[in-house]
C-alpha positions as YAML, in Angstrom:
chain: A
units: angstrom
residues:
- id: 1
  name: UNK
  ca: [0.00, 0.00, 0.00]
- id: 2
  name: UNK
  ca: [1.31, 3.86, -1.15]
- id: 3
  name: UNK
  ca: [0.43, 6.19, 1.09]
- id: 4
  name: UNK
  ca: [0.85, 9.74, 0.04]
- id: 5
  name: UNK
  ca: [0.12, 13.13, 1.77]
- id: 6
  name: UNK
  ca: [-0.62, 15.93, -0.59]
- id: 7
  name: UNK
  ca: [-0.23, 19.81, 0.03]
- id: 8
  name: UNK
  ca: [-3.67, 20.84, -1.42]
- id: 9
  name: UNK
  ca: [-7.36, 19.92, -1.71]
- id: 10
  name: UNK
  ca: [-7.29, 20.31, -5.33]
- id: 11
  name: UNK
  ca: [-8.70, 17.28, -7.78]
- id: 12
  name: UNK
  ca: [-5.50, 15.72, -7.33]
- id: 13
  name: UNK
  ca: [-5.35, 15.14, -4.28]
- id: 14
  name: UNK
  ca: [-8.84, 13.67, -4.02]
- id: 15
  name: UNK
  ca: [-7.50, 11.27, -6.22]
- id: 16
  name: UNK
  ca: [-5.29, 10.54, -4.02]
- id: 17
  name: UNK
  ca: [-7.54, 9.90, -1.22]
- id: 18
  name: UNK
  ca: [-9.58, 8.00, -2.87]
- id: 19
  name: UNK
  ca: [-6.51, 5.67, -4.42]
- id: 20
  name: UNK
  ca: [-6.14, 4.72, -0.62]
- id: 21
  name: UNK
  ca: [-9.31, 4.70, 0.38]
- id: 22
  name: UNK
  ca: [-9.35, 1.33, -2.00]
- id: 23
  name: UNK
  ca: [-6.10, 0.19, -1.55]
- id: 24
  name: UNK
  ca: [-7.42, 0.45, 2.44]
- id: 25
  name: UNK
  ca: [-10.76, -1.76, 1.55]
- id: 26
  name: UNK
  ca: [-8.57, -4.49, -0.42]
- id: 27
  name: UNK
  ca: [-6.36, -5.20, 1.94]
- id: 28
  name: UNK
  ca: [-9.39, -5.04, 4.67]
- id: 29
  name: UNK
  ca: [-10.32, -8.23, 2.51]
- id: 30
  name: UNK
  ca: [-7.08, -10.23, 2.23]
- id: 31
  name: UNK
  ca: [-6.68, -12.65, 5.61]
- id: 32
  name: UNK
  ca: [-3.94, -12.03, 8.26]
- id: 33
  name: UNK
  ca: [-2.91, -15.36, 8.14]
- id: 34
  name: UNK
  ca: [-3.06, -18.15, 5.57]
- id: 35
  name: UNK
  ca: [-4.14, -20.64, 4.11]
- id: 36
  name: UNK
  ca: [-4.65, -17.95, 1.34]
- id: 37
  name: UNK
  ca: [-6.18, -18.03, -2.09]
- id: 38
  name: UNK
  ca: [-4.02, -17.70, -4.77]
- id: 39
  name: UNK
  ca: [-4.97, -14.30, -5.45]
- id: 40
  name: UNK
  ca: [-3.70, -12.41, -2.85]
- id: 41
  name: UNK
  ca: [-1.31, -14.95, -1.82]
- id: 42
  name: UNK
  ca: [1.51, -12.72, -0.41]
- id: 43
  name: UNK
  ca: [4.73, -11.97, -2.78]
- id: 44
  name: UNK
  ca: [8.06, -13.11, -2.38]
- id: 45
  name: UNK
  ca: [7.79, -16.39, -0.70]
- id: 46
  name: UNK
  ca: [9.51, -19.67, -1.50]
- id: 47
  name: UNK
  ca: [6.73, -22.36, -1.54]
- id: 48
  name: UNK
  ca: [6.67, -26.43, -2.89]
- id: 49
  name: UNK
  ca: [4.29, -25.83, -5.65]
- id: 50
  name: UNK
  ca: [1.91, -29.14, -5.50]
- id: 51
  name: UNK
  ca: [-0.40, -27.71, -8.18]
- id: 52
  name: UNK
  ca: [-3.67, -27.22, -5.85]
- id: 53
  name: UNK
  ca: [-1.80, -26.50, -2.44]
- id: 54
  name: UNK
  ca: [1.43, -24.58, -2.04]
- id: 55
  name: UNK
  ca: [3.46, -25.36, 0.50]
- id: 56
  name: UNK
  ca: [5.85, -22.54, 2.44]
- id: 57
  name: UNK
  ca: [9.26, -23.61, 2.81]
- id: 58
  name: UNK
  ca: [9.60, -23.39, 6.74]
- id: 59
  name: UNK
  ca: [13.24, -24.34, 8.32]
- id: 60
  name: UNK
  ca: [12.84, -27.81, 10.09]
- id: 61
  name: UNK
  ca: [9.61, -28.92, 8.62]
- id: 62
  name: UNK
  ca: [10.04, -32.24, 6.41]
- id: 63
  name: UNK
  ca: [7.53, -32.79, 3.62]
- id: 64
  name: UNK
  ca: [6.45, -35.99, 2.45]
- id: 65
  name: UNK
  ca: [4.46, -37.06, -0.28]
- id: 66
  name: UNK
  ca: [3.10, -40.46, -0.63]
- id: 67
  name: UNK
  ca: [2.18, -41.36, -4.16]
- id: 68
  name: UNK
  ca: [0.67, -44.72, -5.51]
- id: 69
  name: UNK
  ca: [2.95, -46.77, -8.40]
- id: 70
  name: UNK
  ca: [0.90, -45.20, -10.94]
- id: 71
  name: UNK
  ca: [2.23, -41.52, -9.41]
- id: 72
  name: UNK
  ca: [-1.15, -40.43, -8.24]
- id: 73
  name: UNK
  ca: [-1.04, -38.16, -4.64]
- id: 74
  name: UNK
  ca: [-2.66, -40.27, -2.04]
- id: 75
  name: UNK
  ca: [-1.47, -37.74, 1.36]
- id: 76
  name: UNK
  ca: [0.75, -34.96, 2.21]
- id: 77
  name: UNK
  ca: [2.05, -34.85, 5.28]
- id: 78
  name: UNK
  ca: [4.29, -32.16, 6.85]
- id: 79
  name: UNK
  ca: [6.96, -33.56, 10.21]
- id: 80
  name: UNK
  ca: [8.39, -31.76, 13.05]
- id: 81
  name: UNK
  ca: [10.17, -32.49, 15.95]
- id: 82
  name: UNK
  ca: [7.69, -35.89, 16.73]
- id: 83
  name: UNK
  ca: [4.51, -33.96, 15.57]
- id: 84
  name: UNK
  ca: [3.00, -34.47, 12.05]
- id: 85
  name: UNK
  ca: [-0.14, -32.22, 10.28]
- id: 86
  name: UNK
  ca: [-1.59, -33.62, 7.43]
- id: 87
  name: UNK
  ca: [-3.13, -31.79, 4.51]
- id: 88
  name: UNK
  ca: [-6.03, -31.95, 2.62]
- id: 89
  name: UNK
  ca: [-7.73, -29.56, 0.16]
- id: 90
  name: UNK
  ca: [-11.51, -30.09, -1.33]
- id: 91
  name: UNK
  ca: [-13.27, -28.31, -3.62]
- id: 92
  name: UNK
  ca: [-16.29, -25.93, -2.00]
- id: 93
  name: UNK
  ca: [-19.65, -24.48, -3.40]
- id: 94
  name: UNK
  ca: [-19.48, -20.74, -4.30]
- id: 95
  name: UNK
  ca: [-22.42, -19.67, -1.88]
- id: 96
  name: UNK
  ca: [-21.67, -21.66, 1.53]
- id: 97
  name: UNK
  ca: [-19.09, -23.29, 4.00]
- id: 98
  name: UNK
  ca: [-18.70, -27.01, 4.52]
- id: 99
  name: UNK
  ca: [-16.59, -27.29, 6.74]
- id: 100
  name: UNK
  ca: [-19.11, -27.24, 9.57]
- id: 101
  name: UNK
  ca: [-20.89, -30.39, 8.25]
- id: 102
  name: UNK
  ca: [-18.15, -32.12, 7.01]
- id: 103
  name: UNK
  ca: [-17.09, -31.63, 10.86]
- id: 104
  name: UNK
  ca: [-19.89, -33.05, 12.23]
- id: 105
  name: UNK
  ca: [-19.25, -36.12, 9.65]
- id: 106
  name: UNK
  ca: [-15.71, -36.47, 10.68]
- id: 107
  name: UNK
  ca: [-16.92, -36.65, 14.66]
- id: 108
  name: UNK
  ca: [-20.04, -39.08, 13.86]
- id: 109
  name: UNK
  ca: [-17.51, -41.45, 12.25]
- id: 110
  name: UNK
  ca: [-15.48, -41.36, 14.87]
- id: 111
  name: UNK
  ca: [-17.80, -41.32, 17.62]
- id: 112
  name: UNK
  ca: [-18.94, -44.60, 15.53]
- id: 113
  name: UNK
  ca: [-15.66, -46.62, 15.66]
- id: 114
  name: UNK
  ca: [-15.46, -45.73, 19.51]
- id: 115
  name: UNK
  ca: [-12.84, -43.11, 19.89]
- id: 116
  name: UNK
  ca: [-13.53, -39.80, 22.64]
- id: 117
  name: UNK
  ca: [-14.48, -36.91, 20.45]
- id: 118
  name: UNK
  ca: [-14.31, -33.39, 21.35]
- id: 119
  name: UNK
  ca: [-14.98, -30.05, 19.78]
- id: 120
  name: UNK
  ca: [-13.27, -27.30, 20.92]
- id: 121
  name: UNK
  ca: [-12.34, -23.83, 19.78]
- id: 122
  name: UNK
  ca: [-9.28, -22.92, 17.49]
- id: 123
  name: UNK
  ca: [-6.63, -20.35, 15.35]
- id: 124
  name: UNK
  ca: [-9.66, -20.80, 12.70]
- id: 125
  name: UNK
  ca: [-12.76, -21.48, 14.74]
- id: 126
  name: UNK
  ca: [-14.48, -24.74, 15.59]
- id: 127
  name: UNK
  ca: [-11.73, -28.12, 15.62]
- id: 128
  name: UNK
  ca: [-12.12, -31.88, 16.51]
- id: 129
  name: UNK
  ca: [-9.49, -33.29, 19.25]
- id: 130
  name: UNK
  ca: [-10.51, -37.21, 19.39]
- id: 131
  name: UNK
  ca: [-8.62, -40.31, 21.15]
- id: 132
  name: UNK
  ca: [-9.21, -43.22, 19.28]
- id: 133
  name: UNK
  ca: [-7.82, -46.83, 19.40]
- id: 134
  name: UNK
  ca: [-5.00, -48.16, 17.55]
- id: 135
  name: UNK
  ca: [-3.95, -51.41, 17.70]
- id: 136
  name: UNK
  ca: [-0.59, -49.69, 19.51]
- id: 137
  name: UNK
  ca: [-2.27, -48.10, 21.85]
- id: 138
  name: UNK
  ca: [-4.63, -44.90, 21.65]
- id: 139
  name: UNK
  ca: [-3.43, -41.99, 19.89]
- id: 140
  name: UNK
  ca: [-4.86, -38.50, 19.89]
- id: 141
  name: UNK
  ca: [-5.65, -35.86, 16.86]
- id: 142
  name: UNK
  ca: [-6.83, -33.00, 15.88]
- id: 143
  name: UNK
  ca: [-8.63, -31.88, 13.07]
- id: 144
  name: UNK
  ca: [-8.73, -28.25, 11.65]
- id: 145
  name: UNK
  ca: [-11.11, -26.68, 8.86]
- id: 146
  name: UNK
  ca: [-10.36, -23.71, 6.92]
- id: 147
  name: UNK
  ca: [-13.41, -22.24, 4.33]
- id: 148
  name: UNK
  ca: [-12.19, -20.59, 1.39]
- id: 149
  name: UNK
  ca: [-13.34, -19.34, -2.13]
- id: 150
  name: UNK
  ca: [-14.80, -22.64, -3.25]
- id: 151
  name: UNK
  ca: [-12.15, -24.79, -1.55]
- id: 152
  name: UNK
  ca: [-11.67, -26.15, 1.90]
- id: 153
  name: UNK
  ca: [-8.09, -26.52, 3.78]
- id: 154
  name: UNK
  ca: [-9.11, -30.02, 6.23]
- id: 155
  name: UNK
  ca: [-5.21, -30.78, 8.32]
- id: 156
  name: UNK
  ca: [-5.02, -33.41, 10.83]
- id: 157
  name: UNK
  ca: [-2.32, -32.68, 13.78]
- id: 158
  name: UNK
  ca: [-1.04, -35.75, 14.91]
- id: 159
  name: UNK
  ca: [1.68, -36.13, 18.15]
- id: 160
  name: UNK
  ca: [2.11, -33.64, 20.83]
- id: 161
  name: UNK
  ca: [0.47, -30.83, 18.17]
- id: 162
  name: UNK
  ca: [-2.89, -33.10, 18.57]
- id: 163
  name: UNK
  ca: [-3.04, -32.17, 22.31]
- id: 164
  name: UNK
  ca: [-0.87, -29.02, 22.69]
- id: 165
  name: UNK
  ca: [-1.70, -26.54, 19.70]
- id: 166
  name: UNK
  ca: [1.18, -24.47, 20.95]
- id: 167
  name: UNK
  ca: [3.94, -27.14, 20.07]
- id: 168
  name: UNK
  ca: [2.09, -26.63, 16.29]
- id: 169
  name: UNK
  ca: [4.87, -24.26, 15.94]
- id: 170
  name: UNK
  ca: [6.72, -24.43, 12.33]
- id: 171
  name: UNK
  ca: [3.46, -26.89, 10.95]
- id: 172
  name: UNK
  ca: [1.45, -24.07, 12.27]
- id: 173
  name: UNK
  ca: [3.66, -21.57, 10.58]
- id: 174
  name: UNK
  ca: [2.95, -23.90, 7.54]
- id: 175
  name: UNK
  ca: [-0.68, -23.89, 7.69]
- id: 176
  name: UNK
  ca: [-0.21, -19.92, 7.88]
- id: 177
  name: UNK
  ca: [1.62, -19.85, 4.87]
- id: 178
  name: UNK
  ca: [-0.49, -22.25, 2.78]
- id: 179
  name: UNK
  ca: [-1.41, -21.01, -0.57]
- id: 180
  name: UNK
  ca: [-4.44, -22.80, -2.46]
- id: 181
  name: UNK
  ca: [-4.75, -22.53, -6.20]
- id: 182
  name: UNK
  ca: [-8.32, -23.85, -6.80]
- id: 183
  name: UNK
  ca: [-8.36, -23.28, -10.29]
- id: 184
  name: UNK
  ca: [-11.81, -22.41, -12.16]
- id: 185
  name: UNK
  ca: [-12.76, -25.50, -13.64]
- id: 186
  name: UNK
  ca: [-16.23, -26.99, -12.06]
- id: 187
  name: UNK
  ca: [-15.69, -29.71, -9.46]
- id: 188
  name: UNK
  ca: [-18.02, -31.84, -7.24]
- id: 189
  name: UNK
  ca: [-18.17, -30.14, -3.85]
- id: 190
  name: UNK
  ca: [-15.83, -32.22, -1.49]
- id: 191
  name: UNK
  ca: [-13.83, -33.70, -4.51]
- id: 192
  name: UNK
  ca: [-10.32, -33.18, -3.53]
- id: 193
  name: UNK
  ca: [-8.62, -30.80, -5.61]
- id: 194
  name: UNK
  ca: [-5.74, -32.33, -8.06]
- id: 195
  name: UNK
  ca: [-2.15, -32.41, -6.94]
- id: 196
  name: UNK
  ca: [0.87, -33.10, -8.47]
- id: 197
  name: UNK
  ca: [4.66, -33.56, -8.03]
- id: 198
  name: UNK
  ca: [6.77, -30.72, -9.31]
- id: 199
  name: UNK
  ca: [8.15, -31.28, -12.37]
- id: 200
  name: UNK
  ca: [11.81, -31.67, -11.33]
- id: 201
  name: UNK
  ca: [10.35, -34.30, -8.61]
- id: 202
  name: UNK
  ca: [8.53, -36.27, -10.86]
- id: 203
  name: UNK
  ca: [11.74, -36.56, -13.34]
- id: 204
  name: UNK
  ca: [13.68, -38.01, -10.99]
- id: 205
  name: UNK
  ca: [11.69, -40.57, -10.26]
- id: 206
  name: UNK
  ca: [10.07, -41.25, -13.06]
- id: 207
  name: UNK
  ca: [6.44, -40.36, -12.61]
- id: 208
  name: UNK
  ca: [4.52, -38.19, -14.63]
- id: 209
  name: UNK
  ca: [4.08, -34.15, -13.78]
- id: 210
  name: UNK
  ca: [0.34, -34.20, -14.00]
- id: 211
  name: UNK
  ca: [-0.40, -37.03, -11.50]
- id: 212
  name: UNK
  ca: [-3.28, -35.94, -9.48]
- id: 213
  name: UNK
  ca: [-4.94, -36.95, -6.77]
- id: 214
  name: UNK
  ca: [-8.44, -38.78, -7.20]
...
């Protein structure tokens, strides 16, 4: 944003104003935090372009994608320091949210299969800490929903970030950073948007550079 100060109350200076007066209600509309729409994604930032999701590079955070033979995207998950946040991204209606249902969907299955559910409140609003049974033991997560311009951000914290959102820390700083390109093709709501390996990735191991998820 330019701010200027004129000397007079001429026409050019209302101009001026005016200039920042819109400048002022743009920015009013951009988020303080991420995950951001590629359109006012901020400038200047390295990022792991994955096609639908773009992915900050944050010191200390390892990301891993886990592909199928055929190259498609199955999951990506982000590691730090014994915690783990997993990232999803879905394709929204123009007019309306989802994820409040698809919240209530996520705690009804799991309510189903027998694991402690528990909504609490969040960074971005409503989130789902459960306990549920694995055959090692129980292990706890957390599941955060972020609405944006026909798209949805869904991560699952797993390890100490499930249970202590301040040890989030660089993930967090991940999910702040997130960039989502949704793209303006029609898509079923709640199909997951397609990702794929960057090209330089996908060379090397000999997968194709349009393999998407399904």
């Amino acid at each position: 944003m330019v701010f200027s100060r004129g000397r007079g109350r001429g026409r050019h200076s209302r101009n001026e104003q005016a200039e920042l007066d819109t400048n002022e209600a743009a920015a009013a509309l951009e988020p303080s935090v991420g995950p951001y729409d590629v359109t006012v994604a901020p400038p200047g930032v390295r990022r792991l372009d994955l096609g639908s999701l773009q992915i900050p590079a944050i010191e200390g955070v390892e990301v891993r994608v886990q592909a199928n033979p055929e190259g498609v995207i199955q999951q990506v998950v982000l590691a730090n320091r014994g915690s783990a946040l997993q990232l999803g991204v879905f394709a929204a209606p123009r007019s309306a949210d989802i994820w409040d249902e698809v919240r209530a969907e996520i705690a009804e299955s799991l309510r189903r299969d027998g694991a402690t559910v528990q909504e609490v409140a969040g960074e971005y609003g409503p989130e789902l800490i459960a306990q549920v049974r694995t055959p090692d033991g129980h292990t706890d997560l957390r599941f955060v929903g972020v609405d944006g311009p026909r798209w949805m951000v869904r991560g699952l914290y797993q390890g100490l970030a499930a249970t202590q959102p301040e040890a989030a820390g660089p993930l967090a700083d991940v999910l702040h950073g997130l960039v989502v390109d949704r793209g303006q093709d029609a898509k079923p709501v709640r199909e997951p948007l397609p990702l794929r390996l960057p090209r330089e990735v996908a060379e090397q191991a000999g997968r194709p550079p349009e393999a998407g998820t399904r």
